[in-house]
Amino acid sequence: MRRPLMAGNWKMYRTTHEAVELVRTLRNLVSLVRDVDVIVAPPFTALPAVAKALDESRIGLAAQDVHPAAEGAYTGNVSAAMLKDVGCTSVIVGHSERREYHGETDALIHDKAKAALGAGLLPIVCVGEKLEVRQANRTMDLIRTQIEGVLAGFGQDEVSRLVIAYEPVWAIGTGQTATPAQAQEVHLFIRRLVSERFGADTAAGLRILYGGSVKPDNIDSLMREPDVDGALVGGASLKADSFARIVKFQRI
Ligand code: PEP
């Protein structure tokens, strides 16, 4: 019932020319895929050119961040309406690199998700624990705090129009993927939390992506878990063939 979603986060990689090359190749490689949603998130500078290269394709376009305000004196920032204007359908909010290097809080991430929803964009809301939190057995407490903080004030309607990405910080860019069982445990916990707050139907329809060193050789086992609905992919999304293999995951 939940359509798998594979999203590629290109971070601060690829000039406009490189981004267009990458997305053209990807587009060809996944042209026959019908049952999986695919999204790419290039840097801001490449968004208009990639939007053009994706014209008439089923691949969605995401930004990697958004400012919560509609407009204003916020030097260096971009609004949800501006993202919509250049062809975005989605936006990543609360990535751990933004939490870490830009001091983003759950309250700010809530406001960003709200702005995205207001503009008709699909927010991909990231949560995840650092290594010391996992080692101290406090993962579920931290995930609860993040989910409650980001979703506080939303209703069923808003939660049904967003996606959660569980990205353990210790697994991002490290090559150390969470085991399928570790991912499933947290995904199920998130789904139960959402069920308690927003009802069973909202929880059953919520897509929860796993992120953290997802590669062609581990996507199949991750996608076999019942509560893993897709992936948010960093490094492996920068090569068209590896991301295409992830999009074409095999459940058996
Ligand atoms: C990410 O950037 O969200 C990510 C999961 O990166 P990587 O796949 O490289 O670990």
Short mmCIF file of C-alpha atoms and ligand atoms in Angstrom, two decimals:
data_model
loop_
_atom_site.label_atom_id
_atom_site.label_comp_id
_atom_site.label_asym_id
_atom_site.label_seq_id
_atom_site.Cartn_x
_atom_site.Cartn_y
_atom_site.Cartn_z
CA MET A 1 0.00 0.00 0.00
CA ARG A 2 2.96 2.38 0.50
CA ARG A 3 4.72 3.20 -2.74
CA PRO A 4 8.50 2.86 -2.37
CA LEU A 5 10.44 6.11 -2.66
CA MET A 6 14.14 6.45 -3.48
CA ALA A 7 15.60 9.94 -3.02
CA GLY A 8 19.14 10.96 -3.94
CA ASN A 9 20.75 13.72 -1.90
CA TRP A 10 23.61 15.16 -3.94
CA LYS A 11 24.76 17.46 -1.13
CA MET A 12 27.37 20.03 -2.29
CA TYR A 13 28.46 18.00 -5.30
CA ARG A 14 28.02 18.58 -9.06
CA THR A 15 28.13 21.76 -11.09
CA THR A 16 25.17 22.49 -13.33
CA HIS A 17 26.74 20.77 -16.32
CA GLU A 18 27.67 17.69 -14.29
CA ALA A 19 24.23 17.56 -12.70
CA VAL A 20 22.47 17.60 -16.06
CA GLU A 21 24.73 14.81 -17.36
CA LEU A 22 24.02 12.72 -14.28
CA VAL A 23 20.28 13.15 -14.40
CA ARG A 24 20.10 12.44 -18.15
CA THR A 25 21.86 9.12 -17.65
CA LEU A 26 19.72 8.29 -14.63
CA ARG A 27 16.56 9.14 -16.52
CA ASN A 28 17.43 6.62 -19.23
CA LEU A 29 18.38 3.93 -16.75
CA VAL A 30 15.11 4.14 -14.79
CA SER A 31 12.74 4.97 -17.64
CA LEU A 32 10.91 1.64 -17.35
CA VAL A 33 10.48 1.76 -13.58
CA ARG A 34 6.81 2.35 -12.80
CA ASP A 35 6.26 1.19 -9.25
CA VAL A 36 8.86 3.26 -7.39
CA ASP A 37 8.93 7.03 -6.85
CA VAL A 38 12.33 8.57 -7.61
CA ILE A 39 13.56 11.98 -6.45
CA VAL A 40 16.89 13.77 -6.92
CA ALA A 41 18.09 16.67 -4.77
CA PRO A 42 20.86 18.62 -6.53
CA PRO A 43 22.44 21.78 -5.12
CA PHE A 44 20.32 24.96 -5.47
CA THR A 45 22.40 26.24 -8.38
CA ALA A 46 21.59 23.23 -10.55
CA LEU A 47 17.85 23.08 -9.84
CA PRO A 48 16.55 25.00 -12.90
CA ALA A 49 18.77 23.09 -15.36
CA VAL A 50 17.94 19.72 -13.79
CA ALA A 51 14.23 20.61 -13.83
CA LYS A 52 14.54 21.19 -17.57
CA ALA A 53 16.42 17.92 -18.07
CA LEU A 54 13.66 16.12 -16.17
CA ASP A 55 10.85 17.59 -18.23
CA GLU A 56 8.17 14.96 -18.97
CA SER A 57 9.96 12.41 -16.76
CA ARG A 58 8.57 10.75 -13.63
CA ILE A 59 11.61 11.72 -11.54
CA GLY A 60 10.80 14.36 -8.93
CA LEU A 61 13.05 17.29 -8.06
CA ALA A 62 13.92 18.20 -4.48
CA ALA A 63 15.89 20.97 -2.84
CA GLN A 64 18.17 20.22 0.11
CA ASP A 65 16.83 22.98 2.36
CA VAL A 66 14.27 25.77 2.57
CA HIS A 67 13.77 28.87 4.70
CA PRO A 68 10.57 28.91 6.77
CA ALA A 69 9.57 32.48 5.84
CA ALA A 70 7.62 33.33 2.70
CA GLU A 71 10.05 36.14 1.87
CA GLY A 72 12.20 38.70 3.65
CA ALA A 73 15.65 39.96 4.50
CA TYR A 74 17.28 36.53 4.86
CA THR A 75 20.51 36.75 2.91
CA GLY A 76 21.52 33.49 1.30
CA ASN A 77 18.22 31.74 1.84
CA VAL A 78 15.51 30.45 -0.48
CA SER A 79 11.74 30.21 0.15
CA ALA A 80 9.39 27.32 -0.56
CA ALA A 81 7.61 29.34 -3.26
CA MET A 82 10.96 29.94 -4.98
CA LEU A 83 11.67 26.21 -4.99
CA LYS A 84 8.23 25.53 -6.42
CA ASP A 85 8.87 28.21 -9.01
CA VAL A 86 11.96 26.41 -10.38
CA GLY A 87 10.20 23.05 -10.58
CA CYS A 88 10.79 21.40 -7.20
CA THR A 89 8.20 18.94 -5.96
CA SER A 90 9.90 18.14 -2.68
CA VAL A 91 12.45 19.39 -0.15
CA ILE A 92 14.72 17.74 2.42
CA VAL A 93 14.44 19.33 5.87
CA GLY A 94 16.43 18.68 9.03
CA HIS A 95 19.27 16.71 7.47
CA SER A 96 21.81 15.86 10.17
CA GLU A 97 24.43 17.97 8.37
CA ARG A 98 22.13 20.98 8.73
CA ARG A 99 21.43 20.13 12.36
CA GLU A 100 25.18 19.80 13.00
CA TYR A 101 26.69 22.65 10.95
CA HIS A 102 23.81 25.13 11.01
CA GLY A 103 22.43 24.47 14.49
CA GLU A 104 18.97 23.52 13.22
CA THR A 105 16.49 22.62 15.95
CA ASP A 106 13.35 20.48 15.81
CA ALA A 107 11.24 23.66 16.10
CA LEU A 108 12.97 25.24 13.10
CA ILE A 109 12.65 22.02 11.12
CA HIS A 110 8.93 22.00 11.93
CA ASP A 111 8.64 25.53 10.53
CA LYS A 112 10.52 24.54 7.38
CA ALA A 113 8.27 21.50 6.87
CA LYS A 114 5.23 23.71 7.40
CA ALA A 115 6.45 26.23 4.80
CA ALA A 116 7.09 23.39 2.35
CA LEU A 117 3.60 21.95 2.86
CA GLY A 118 2.11 25.41 2.42
CA ALA A 119 3.76 25.68 -0.99
CA GLY A 120 2.61 22.20 -2.03
CA LEU A 121 6.04 20.61 -1.65
CA LEU A 122 6.61 17.18 -0.12
CA PRO A 123 8.87 17.59 2.93
CA ILE A 124 11.37 14.77 3.56
CA VAL A 125 11.91 15.21 7.30
CA CYS A 126 15.16 13.73 8.63
CA VAL A 127 15.73 12.34 12.11
CA GLY A 128 18.50 10.18 13.53
CA GLU A 129 20.81 9.60 16.45
CA LYS A 130 24.56 10.11 16.84
CA LEU A 131 26.82 7.21 17.77
CA GLU A 132 27.11 8.20 21.43
CA VAL A 133 23.33 8.22 21.76
CA ARG A 134 23.06 4.71 20.32
CA GLN A 135 25.90 3.48 22.52
CA ALA A 136 24.13 4.89 25.56
CA ASN A 137 20.92 3.06 24.57
CA ARG A 138 19.08 6.34 24.19
CA THR A 139 18.17 6.01 20.48
CA MET A 140 14.42 5.67 20.97
CA ASP A 141 14.27 8.58 23.45
CA LEU A 142 16.08 10.81 20.98
CA ILE A 143 13.93 9.71 18.04
CA ARG A 144 10.80 10.35 20.11
CA THR A 145 12.02 13.86 20.95
CA GLN A 146 12.83 14.63 17.32
CA ILE A 147 9.59 13.23 15.89
CA GLU A 148 7.43 14.90 18.56
CA GLY A 149 9.32 18.17 18.17
CA VAL A 150 9.12 18.29 14.39
CA LEU A 151 5.51 17.10 14.12
CA ALA A 152 4.12 19.08 17.09
CA GLY A 153 1.21 21.23 15.96
CA PHE A 154 0.63 19.30 12.75
CA GLY A 155 -2.66 17.49 12.12
CA GLN A 156 -3.36 14.26 10.28
CA ASP A 157 -3.61 16.13 7.00
CA GLU A 158 -0.10 17.56 7.27
CA VAL A 159 1.51 14.32 8.46
CA SER A 160 -0.09 12.43 5.58
CA ARG A 161 1.64 14.82 3.14
CA LEU A 162 5.20 14.34 4.37
CA VAL A 163 7.85 11.64 4.44
CA ILE A 164 10.17 10.75 7.34
CA ALA A 165 13.77 9.72 6.73
CA TYR A 166 15.48 7.83 9.55
CA GLU A 167 19.18 8.50 9.14
CA PRO A 168 21.45 7.35 11.97
CA VAL A 169 24.25 9.92 11.95
CA TRP A 170 26.90 7.24 12.52
CA ALA A 171 25.87 5.60 9.24
CA ILE A 172 25.94 8.69 7.01
CA GLY A 173 28.90 8.74 4.66
CA THR A 174 30.77 6.22 6.82
CA GLY A 175 30.11 3.01 4.91
CA GLN A 176 28.69 1.61 8.14
CA THR A 177 25.05 0.87 7.28
CA ALA A 178 22.54 0.06 9.99
CA THR A 179 21.56 -3.59 9.80
CA PRO A 180 18.11 -4.23 8.35
CA ALA A 181 16.99 -5.21 11.87
CA GLN A 182 18.31 -1.97 13.38
CA ALA A 183 16.54 0.08 10.70
CA GLN A 184 13.29 -1.88 11.09
CA GLU A 185 13.31 -1.44 14.86
CA VAL A 186 13.46 2.35 14.60
CA HIS A 187 11.04 2.56 11.68
CA LEU A 188 8.46 0.53 13.57
CA PHE A 189 8.99 2.75 16.62
CA ILE A 190 8.39 5.86 14.49
CA ARG A 191 5.27 4.35 12.94
CA ARG A 192 3.88 3.49 16.39
CA LEU A 193 4.60 7.01 17.63
CA VAL A 194 2.79 8.49 14.65
CA SER A 195 -0.08 6.06 15.20
CA GLU A 196 -0.46 7.19 18.82
CA ARG A 197 -0.48 10.88 17.89
CA PHE A 198 -2.14 10.95 14.47
CA GLY A 199 -4.07 7.70 14.21
CA ALA A 200 -3.52 4.28 12.71
CA ASP A 201 -4.50 5.25 9.16
CA THR A 202 -2.03 8.13 9.01
CA ALA A 203 0.72 5.88 10.39
CA ALA A 204 -0.10 3.08 7.96
CA GLY A 205 0.20 5.46 5.00
CA LEU A 206 3.37 7.23 6.19
CA ARG A 207 6.48 6.51 4.15
CA ILE A 208 9.59 6.07 6.28
CA LEU A 209 12.89 6.05 4.38
CA TYR A 210 16.19 4.71 5.67
CA GLY A 211 19.37 6.69 5.03
CA GLY A 212 23.00 5.98 5.87
CA SER A 213 25.47 4.35 3.47
CA VAL A 214 22.77 2.78 1.31
CA LYS A 215 24.42 1.03 -1.64
CA PRO A 216 23.42 -1.35 -4.43
CA ASP A 217 24.64 -4.27 -2.31
CA ASN A 218 22.58 -3.53 0.81
CA ILE A 219 19.35 -2.00 -0.54
CA ASP A 220 17.65 -5.35 -1.19
CA SER A 221 17.97 -6.58 2.38
CA LEU A 222 16.87 -3.21 3.79
CA MET A 223 13.79 -3.14 1.56
CA ARG A 224 12.75 -6.58 2.78
CA GLU A 225 11.91 -5.05 6.16
CA PRO A 226 8.18 -4.32 6.42
CA ASP A 227 8.53 -0.74 7.68
CA VAL A 228 11.33 0.38 5.35
CA ASP A 229 9.58 2.17 2.50
CA GLY A 230 12.57 3.45 0.59
CA ALA A 231 15.89 5.19 1.03
CA LEU A 232 17.51 8.59 1.23
CA VAL A 233 20.82 8.04 -0.52
CA GLY A 234 23.88 10.28 -0.44
CA GLY A 235 27.13 9.07 -2.00
CA ALA A 236 25.62 6.25 -4.07
CA SER A 237 23.18 8.68 -5.73
CA LEU A 238 26.07 10.56 -7.35
CA LYS A 239 26.62 7.75 -9.83
CA ALA A 240 23.72 7.05 -12.17
CA ASP A 241 24.28 3.30 -12.35
CA SER A 242 24.49 2.75 -8.60
CA PHE A 243 21.42 4.91 -7.89
CA ALA A 244 19.51 3.19 -10.70
CA ARG A 245 20.32 -0.20 -9.13
CA ILE A 246 19.00 1.09 -5.82
CA VAL A 247 15.81 2.27 -7.54
CA LYS A 248 15.50 -1.22 -9.07
CA PHE A 249 15.86 -2.99 -5.72
CA GLN A 250 14.73 -6.60 -5.41
CA ARG A 251 12.57 -7.65 -2.48
CA ILE A 252 13.20 -11.37 -3.01
C1 PEP B 1 22.60 11.38 3.24
O1 PEP B 1 23.29 12.30 2.84
O2 PEP B 1 21.44 11.60 3.58
C2 PEP B 1 23.19 10.05 3.29
C3 PEP B 1 22.48 9.07 3.78
O3 PEP B 1 24.48 9.90 2.79
P1 PEP B 1 25.24 8.50 2.47
O4 PEP B 1 24.27 7.66 1.68
O5 PEP B 1 26.42 8.89 1.69
O6 PEP B 1 25.56 7.87 3.78
#
